[in-house]
Amino acid sequence: MAGNDNEETVTTQPRSAGAKYIYVTRNPYDCCVSYYHHCKGLPWYRFTDGSFDDFVDAFVRGKVTYGDYFDHLLSWYDHRNDPNVLFLTYEDLKKDAPASVLKVADFLGAREYGEQLRTHPDALEKILNGVSLESMRKLTFTIKVSRTASPTRPGAMESTSLSDKLKNEDSSVCSSKALAAKSLLSGQLVRKGVVGDWKTQFSSEQLTWMKAWITLKTRETDVMDLWKDVDLP
C-alpha cells in the first residue's frame, strides 16, 4: 500500500515564483469514486477484486498513491490567490467550459491568448472539442506498470514501460497485460466525467466515514466552500 513517501512535495508548493501553476481540484466524494474505479480498472494496481469499503477506508487514511487528499489540496489552497497560481474546480470546468478555457487563456497571457480566443471563436471551439470527454477517450496514453501492491488496496506506480515489463513475462501473462493495455488505449481509462457520481456509490455508513474525515481535516479552513453550490452530503 503506497502512501506519500515525500512530504516535501506537499508542503513546498508552488516551487517557483517564475512559473505559472494551474491547479484543478474535484470534490472529495466524486474524487474518491473516480479513483476507486481507476484502480479497479488498471490490473497493475492489483485491486481488481477490492471493494469500495476497502477503498474508502484507504482513501480517508491517506493510504493511496500520492497520499492524503486534503494534505495536497490544502497546500495549494493556501496559494490560491498567488498571482502565478490559477485555482480551479472540476465542477466549474464542467459547468461552463468556454468560460473556464478563457480563464486559463487569460492566466497564461491575456493579450497573447485570451484576446485571440475572443476574436477567433473558431479557435475557441476547436479547443473545446479537443478537451471534451469524447476527445479525451481517443487520446493515446503512456502506460505505466506497478511494482508491489496489496491485493486489497491500490498500490504505487513505477516508471517502467509496459513493453519493457512484458519482455520478462511468460506468454499467458503477456497476453493478459497486452489485452489490458489495448483496452486502456482504446479510451476506457476515461469513465463518466460527471459531477455527483458519488450518489451512485456511497452507502450511508461510508458517507459517515467521509463526513467525519472531512470535518477533521477541514476544521481550520473554509476549503469546502469551493463546493458550496454543489450538491454534496
mmCIF file of C-alpha atoms in Angstrom:
data_model
loop_
_atom_site.group_PDB
_atom_site.id
_atom_site.type_symbol
_atom_site.label_atom_id
_atom_site.label_comp_id
_atom_site.label_asym_id
_atom_site.label_seq_id
_atom_site.Cartn_x
_atom_site.Cartn_y
_atom_site.Cartn_z
ATOM 1 C CA MET A 1 0.000 0.000 0.000
ATOM 2 C CA ALA A 2 1.512 3.313 -1.001
ATOM 3 C CA GLY A 3 1.261 6.483 0.977
ATOM 4 C CA ASN A 4 3.045 9.755 0.353
ATOM 5 C CA ASP A 5 6.750 8.971 0.633
ATOM 6 C CA ASN A 6 7.871 12.569 0.130
ATOM 7 C CA GLU A 7 6.143 15.074 2.383
ATOM 8 C CA GLU A 8 8.173 17.909 0.844
ATOM 9 C CA THR A 9 6.234 17.591 -2.406
ATOM 10 C CA VAL A 10 3.098 18.520 -0.492
ATOM 11 C CA THR A 11 4.372 21.324 1.728
ATOM 12 C CA THR A 12 6.613 23.405 -0.565
ATOM 13 C CA GLN A 13 4.271 24.163 -3.463
ATOM 14 C CA PRO A 14 4.352 26.216 -5.616
ATOM 15 C CA ARG A 15 8.099 25.867 -6.035
ATOM 16 C CA SER A 16 8.967 28.800 -8.292
ATOM 17 C CA ALA A 17 7.708 32.383 -8.401
ATOM 18 C CA GLY A 18 8.772 32.494 -12.040
ATOM 19 C CA ALA A 19 6.462 29.677 -13.137
ATOM 20 C CA LYS A 20 2.696 29.599 -13.625
ATOM 21 C CA TYR A 21 0.631 26.876 -11.983
ATOM 22 C CA ILE A 22 -2.863 25.669 -12.815
ATOM 23 C CA TYR A 23 -4.375 23.624 -10.004
ATOM 24 C CA VAL A 24 -7.639 21.738 -10.568
ATOM 25 C CA THR A 25 -9.423 20.079 -7.659
ATOM 26 C CA ARG A 26 -12.513 17.887 -7.516
ATOM 27 C CA ASN A 27 -14.874 17.419 -4.577
ATOM 28 C CA PRO A 28 -13.632 14.607 -2.312
ATOM 29 C CA TYR A 29 -16.700 12.397 -2.770
ATOM 30 C CA ASP A 30 -16.523 12.244 -6.564
ATOM 31 C CA CYS A 31 -12.732 12.117 -6.399
ATOM 32 C CA CYS A 32 -12.897 9.026 -4.196
ATOM 33 C CA VAL A 33 -15.356 7.275 -6.515
ATOM 34 C CA SER A 34 -13.362 8.139 -9.635
ATOM 35 C CA TYR A 35 -10.086 6.995 -8.080
ATOM 36 C CA TYR A 36 -11.713 3.749 -6.951
ATOM 37 C CA HIS A 37 -12.784 2.879 -10.491
ATOM 38 C CA HIS A 38 -9.386 3.965 -11.810
ATOM 39 C CA CYS A 39 -7.635 1.480 -9.519
ATOM 40 C CA LYS A 40 -10.190 -1.242 -10.244
ATOM 41 C CA GLY A 41 -9.673 -0.833 -13.978
ATOM 42 C CA LEU A 42 -5.877 -0.977 -14.029
ATOM 43 C CA PRO A 43 -4.649 -4.527 -13.322
ATOM 44 C CA TRP A 44 -1.207 -3.452 -12.108
ATOM 45 C CA TYR A 45 -2.780 -1.819 -9.053
ATOM 46 C CA ARG A 46 -3.807 -5.366 -8.069
ATOM 47 C CA PHE A 47 -7.100 -4.021 -6.802
ATOM 48 C CA THR A 48 -9.472 -5.533 -9.345
ATOM 49 C CA ASP A 49 -11.201 -7.548 -6.603
ATOM 50 C CA GLY A 50 -11.054 -4.796 -3.979
ATOM 51 C CA SER A 51 -14.318 -3.489 -2.550
ATOM 52 C CA PHE A 52 -15.440 0.122 -2.274
ATOM 53 C CA ASP A 53 -15.408 -0.349 1.504
ATOM 54 C CA ASP A 54 -11.701 -1.181 1.271
ATOM 55 C CA PHE A 55 -11.035 1.824 -0.909
ATOM 56 C CA VAL A 56 -12.917 4.372 1.213
ATOM 57 C CA ASP A 57 -11.022 3.117 4.259
ATOM 58 C CA ALA A 58 -7.708 3.596 2.441
ATOM 59 C CA PHE A 59 -8.753 6.963 0.993
ATOM 60 C CA VAL A 60 -9.687 8.580 4.314
ATOM 61 C CA ARG A 61 -6.470 7.297 5.910
ATOM 62 C CA GLY A 62 -4.331 8.660 3.086
ATOM 63 C CA LYS A 63 -3.135 5.159 2.245
ATOM 64 C CA VAL A 64 -3.407 5.593 -1.508
ATOM 65 C CA THR A 65 -0.911 6.623 -4.155
ATOM 66 C CA TYR A 66 0.084 10.296 -3.691
ATOM 67 C CA GLY A 67 -1.089 10.309 -0.083
ATOM 68 C CA ASP A 68 -3.851 12.197 1.673
ATOM 69 C CA TYR A 69 -6.294 14.153 -0.499
ATOM 70 C CA PHE A 70 -6.543 17.129 1.854
ATOM 71 C CA ASP A 71 -2.818 17.350 2.583
ATOM 72 C CA HIS A 72 -2.267 18.006 -1.101
ATOM 73 C CA LEU A 73 -5.316 20.219 -1.645
ATOM 74 C CA LEU A 74 -4.756 22.458 1.373
ATOM 75 C CA SER A 75 -1.100 23.033 0.499
ATOM 76 C CA TRP A 76 -2.268 24.584 -2.783
ATOM 77 C CA TYR A 77 -5.409 26.221 -1.395
ATOM 78 C CA ASP A 78 -3.156 28.431 0.705
ATOM 79 C CA HIS A 79 -1.711 29.764 -2.566
ATOM 80 C CA ARG A 80 -4.991 30.163 -4.459
ATOM 81 C CA ASN A 81 -4.634 33.957 -4.601
ATOM 82 C CA ASP A 82 -0.980 33.987 -5.638
ATOM 83 C CA PRO A 83 -0.544 35.857 -8.939
ATOM 84 C CA ASN A 84 1.148 32.846 -10.557
ATOM 85 C CA VAL A 85 -1.485 30.305 -9.456
ATOM 86 C CA LEU A 86 -4.817 29.662 -11.159
ATOM 87 C CA PHE A 87 -7.034 27.646 -8.830
ATOM 88 C CA LEU A 88 -9.989 25.877 -10.463
ATOM 89 C CA THR A 89 -12.527 23.216 -9.571
ATOM 90 C CA TYR A 90 -13.529 20.359 -11.829
ATOM 91 C CA GLU A 91 -17.147 21.242 -11.163
ATOM 92 C CA ASP A 92 -16.694 24.773 -12.551
ATOM 93 C CA LEU A 93 -14.951 23.357 -15.617
ATOM 94 C CA LYS A 94 -17.944 21.126 -16.238
ATOM 95 C CA LYS A 95 -20.469 23.884 -15.531
ATOM 96 C CA ASP A 96 -19.036 26.387 -18.013
ATOM 97 C CA ALA A 97 -16.259 25.016 -20.199
ATOM 98 C CA PRO A 98 -15.978 28.076 -22.513
ATOM 99 C CA ALA A 99 -15.577 30.475 -19.577
ATOM 100 C CA SER A 100 -13.023 28.145 -17.995
ATOM 101 C CA VAL A 101 -10.960 27.928 -21.195
ATOM 102 C CA LEU A 102 -10.931 31.724 -21.452
ATOM 103 C CA LYS A 103 -9.900 31.992 -17.804
ATOM 104 C CA VAL A 104 -6.953 29.684 -18.468
ATOM 105 C CA ALA A 105 -6.064 31.633 -21.615
ATOM 106 C CA ASP A 106 -6.106 34.951 -19.739
ATOM 107 C CA PHE A 107 -3.952 33.468 -16.999
ATOM 108 C CA LEU A 108 -1.361 32.242 -19.485
ATOM 109 C CA GLY A 109 -1.406 35.543 -21.358
ATOM 110 C CA ALA A 110 -4.415 37.837 -21.730
ATOM 111 C CA ARG A 111 -3.164 39.534 -24.880
ATOM 112 C CA GLU A 112 -1.447 36.530 -26.450
ATOM 113 C CA TYR A 113 -4.210 34.005 -25.777
ATOM 114 C CA GLY A 114 -7.322 35.460 -24.143
ATOM 115 C CA GLU A 115 -7.925 38.214 -26.681
ATOM 116 C CA GLN A 116 -7.107 35.883 -29.556
ATOM 117 C CA LEU A 117 -9.721 33.354 -28.489
ATOM 118 C CA ARG A 118 -12.342 36.054 -28.019
ATOM 119 C CA THR A 119 -11.768 37.396 -31.515
ATOM 120 C CA HIS A 120 -11.446 33.943 -33.103
ATOM 121 C CA PRO A 121 -14.410 31.865 -31.873
ATOM 122 C CA ASP A 122 -13.460 29.052 -34.257
ATOM 123 C CA ALA A 123 -10.212 28.597 -32.332
ATOM 124 C CA LEU A 124 -12.110 28.521 -29.038
ATOM 125 C CA GLU A 125 -14.488 25.920 -30.454
ATOM 126 C CA LYS A 126 -11.549 23.791 -31.591
ATOM 127 C CA ILE A 127 -10.123 23.844 -28.070
ATOM 128 C CA LEU A 128 -13.496 22.956 -26.551
ATOM 129 C CA ASN A 129 -13.787 19.997 -28.901
ATOM 130 C CA GLY A 130 -10.256 18.937 -28.016
ATOM 131 C CA VAL A 131 -10.904 18.908 -24.276
ATOM 132 C CA SER A 132 -14.288 17.188 -24.487
ATOM 133 C CA LEU A 133 -14.821 13.862 -22.755
ATOM 134 C CA GLU A 134 -15.099 12.089 -26.086
ATOM 135 C CA SER A 135 -11.789 13.535 -27.280
ATOM 136 C CA MET A 136 -10.133 12.500 -24.025
ATOM 137 C CA ARG A 137 -11.249 8.935 -24.675
ATOM 138 C CA LYS A 138 -9.432 8.976 -28.004
ATOM 139 C CA LEU A 139 -6.088 10.050 -26.602
ATOM 140 C CA THR A 140 -3.147 7.665 -26.576
ATOM 141 C CA PHE A 141 -1.962 7.083 -23.028
ATOM 142 C CA THR A 142 1.532 6.272 -21.800
ATOM 143 C CA ILE A 143 1.112 3.086 -19.821
ATOM 144 C CA LYS A 144 2.916 2.615 -16.551
ATOM 145 C CA VAL A 145 3.039 -0.616 -14.612
ATOM 146 C CA SER A 146 3.001 -1.229 -10.887
ATOM 147 C CA ARG A 147 5.587 -2.563 -8.559
ATOM 148 C CA THR A 148 4.412 -4.465 -5.478
ATOM 149 C CA ALA A 149 0.869 -3.748 -4.316
ATOM 150 C CA SER A 150 -1.615 -5.215 -1.872
ATOM 151 C CA PRO A 151 -4.371 -7.381 -3.388
ATOM 152 C CA THR A 152 -6.936 -5.439 -1.346
ATOM 153 C CA ARG A 153 -5.500 -1.937 -1.600
ATOM 154 C CA PRO A 154 -4.446 0.233 -4.550
ATOM 155 C CA GLY A 155 -0.679 0.263 -4.939
ATOM 156 C CA ALA A 156 2.055 2.543 -6.225
ATOM 157 C CA MET A 157 3.150 3.103 -9.798
ATOM 158 C CA GLU A 158 6.685 2.985 -11.139
ATOM 159 C CA SER A 159 8.193 4.391 -14.321
ATOM 160 C CA THR A 160 8.680 1.119 -16.190
ATOM 161 C CA SER A 161 7.123 0.928 -19.640
ATOM 162 C CA LEU A 162 4.660 -1.855 -20.294
ATOM 163 C CA SER A 163 6.651 -3.174 -23.253
ATOM 164 C CA ASP A 164 9.816 -3.482 -21.130
ATOM 165 C CA LYS A 165 7.904 -5.213 -18.363
ATOM 166 C CA LEU A 166 6.380 -7.747 -20.739
ATOM 167 C CA LYS A 167 9.778 -8.881 -22.007
ATOM 168 C CA ASN A 168 10.288 -10.853 -18.808
ATOM 169 C CA GLU A 169 6.759 -12.276 -18.535
ATOM 170 C CA ASP A 170 5.541 -15.640 -19.768
ATOM 171 C CA SER A 171 3.180 -15.740 -22.744
ATOM 172 C CA SER A 172 -0.041 -16.045 -20.733
ATOM 173 C CA VAL A 173 0.809 -13.038 -18.572
ATOM 174 C CA CYS A 174 1.910 -11.097 -21.652
ATOM 175 C CA SER A 175 -1.400 -11.834 -23.328
ATOM 176 C CA SER A 176 -3.378 -10.692 -20.286
ATOM 177 C CA LYS A 177 -1.452 -7.451 -19.894
ATOM 178 C CA ALA A 178 -1.488 -6.749 -23.613
ATOM 179 C CA LEU A 179 -5.272 -7.036 -23.618
ATOM 180 C CA ALA A 180 -5.469 -4.711 -20.630
ATOM 181 C CA ALA A 181 -3.232 -2.185 -22.381
ATOM 182 C CA LYS A 182 -5.316 -2.409 -25.551
ATOM 183 C CA SER A 183 -8.446 -1.737 -23.512
ATOM 184 C CA LEU A 184 -6.887 1.320 -21.892
ATOM 185 C CA LEU A 185 -5.534 2.702 -25.137
ATOM 186 C CA SER A 186 -8.981 2.393 -26.689
ATOM 187 C CA GLY A 187 -10.192 5.064 -24.271
ATOM 188 C CA GLN A 188 -11.691 3.069 -21.418
ATOM 189 C CA LEU A 189 -9.441 4.849 -18.927
ATOM 190 C CA VAL A 190 -11.856 7.792 -19.156
ATOM 191 C CA ARG A 191 -15.128 6.813 -17.491
ATOM 192 C CA LYS A 192 -18.123 9.120 -16.835
ATOM 193 C CA GLY A 193 -16.620 12.528 -16.132
ATOM 194 C CA VAL A 194 -19.782 13.697 -14.372
ATOM 195 C CA VAL A 195 -20.482 15.692 -11.221
ATOM 196 C CA GLY A 196 -22.382 13.865 -8.477
ATOM 197 C CA ASP A 197 -21.447 10.262 -9.257
ATOM 198 C CA TRP A 198 -20.885 9.763 -5.517
ATOM 199 C CA LYS A 199 -24.659 9.336 -5.179
ATOM 200 C CA THR A 200 -24.483 6.035 -7.066
ATOM 201 C CA GLN A 201 -21.679 4.556 -4.964
ATOM 202 C CA PHE A 202 -21.658 5.568 -1.291
ATOM 203 C CA SER A 203 -23.635 3.781 1.403
ATOM 204 C CA SER A 204 -24.892 5.746 4.413
ATOM 205 C CA GLU A 205 -22.132 4.220 6.549
ATOM 206 C CA GLN A 206 -19.440 5.162 4.049
ATOM 207 C CA LEU A 207 -20.792 8.711 3.918
ATOM 208 C CA THR A 208 -20.469 8.849 7.698
ATOM 209 C CA TRP A 209 -16.781 7.905 7.412
ATOM 210 C CA MET A 210 -16.218 10.554 4.760
ATOM 211 C CA LYS A 211 -18.036 13.303 6.643
ATOM 212 C CA ALA A 212 -16.079 12.615 9.841
ATOM 213 C CA TRP A 213 -12.789 12.672 7.927
ATOM 214 C CA ILE A 214 -13.698 15.880 6.065
ATOM 215 C CA THR A 215 -14.744 17.594 9.301
ATOM 216 C CA LEU A 216 -11.450 16.631 10.930
ATOM 217 C CA LYS A 217 -9.248 17.689 8.017
ATOM 218 C CA THR A 218 -11.039 20.999 7.312
ATOM 219 C CA ARG A 219 -11.754 22.226 10.841
ATOM 220 C CA GLU A 220 -9.432 25.237 10.417
ATOM 221 C CA THR A 221 -10.185 26.118 6.801
ATOM 222 C CA ASP A 222 -13.066 27.113 4.541
ATOM 223 C CA VAL A 223 -11.845 24.924 1.674
ATOM 224 C CA MET A 224 -15.154 23.059 1.385
ATOM 225 C CA ASP A 225 -16.770 26.361 0.383
ATOM 226 C CA LEU A 226 -15.312 25.603 -3.031
ATOM 227 C CA TRP A 227 -18.330 23.329 -3.442
ATOM 228 C CA LYS A 228 -20.979 25.318 -1.558
ATOM 229 C CA ASP A 229 -23.110 25.399 -4.718
ATOM 230 C CA VAL A 230 -22.619 21.688 -5.447
ATOM 231 C CA ASP A 231 -24.985 19.034 -4.109
ATOM 232 C CA LEU A 232 -22.817 17.255 -1.519
ATOM 233 C CA PRO A 233 -23.831 15.254 1.581
#
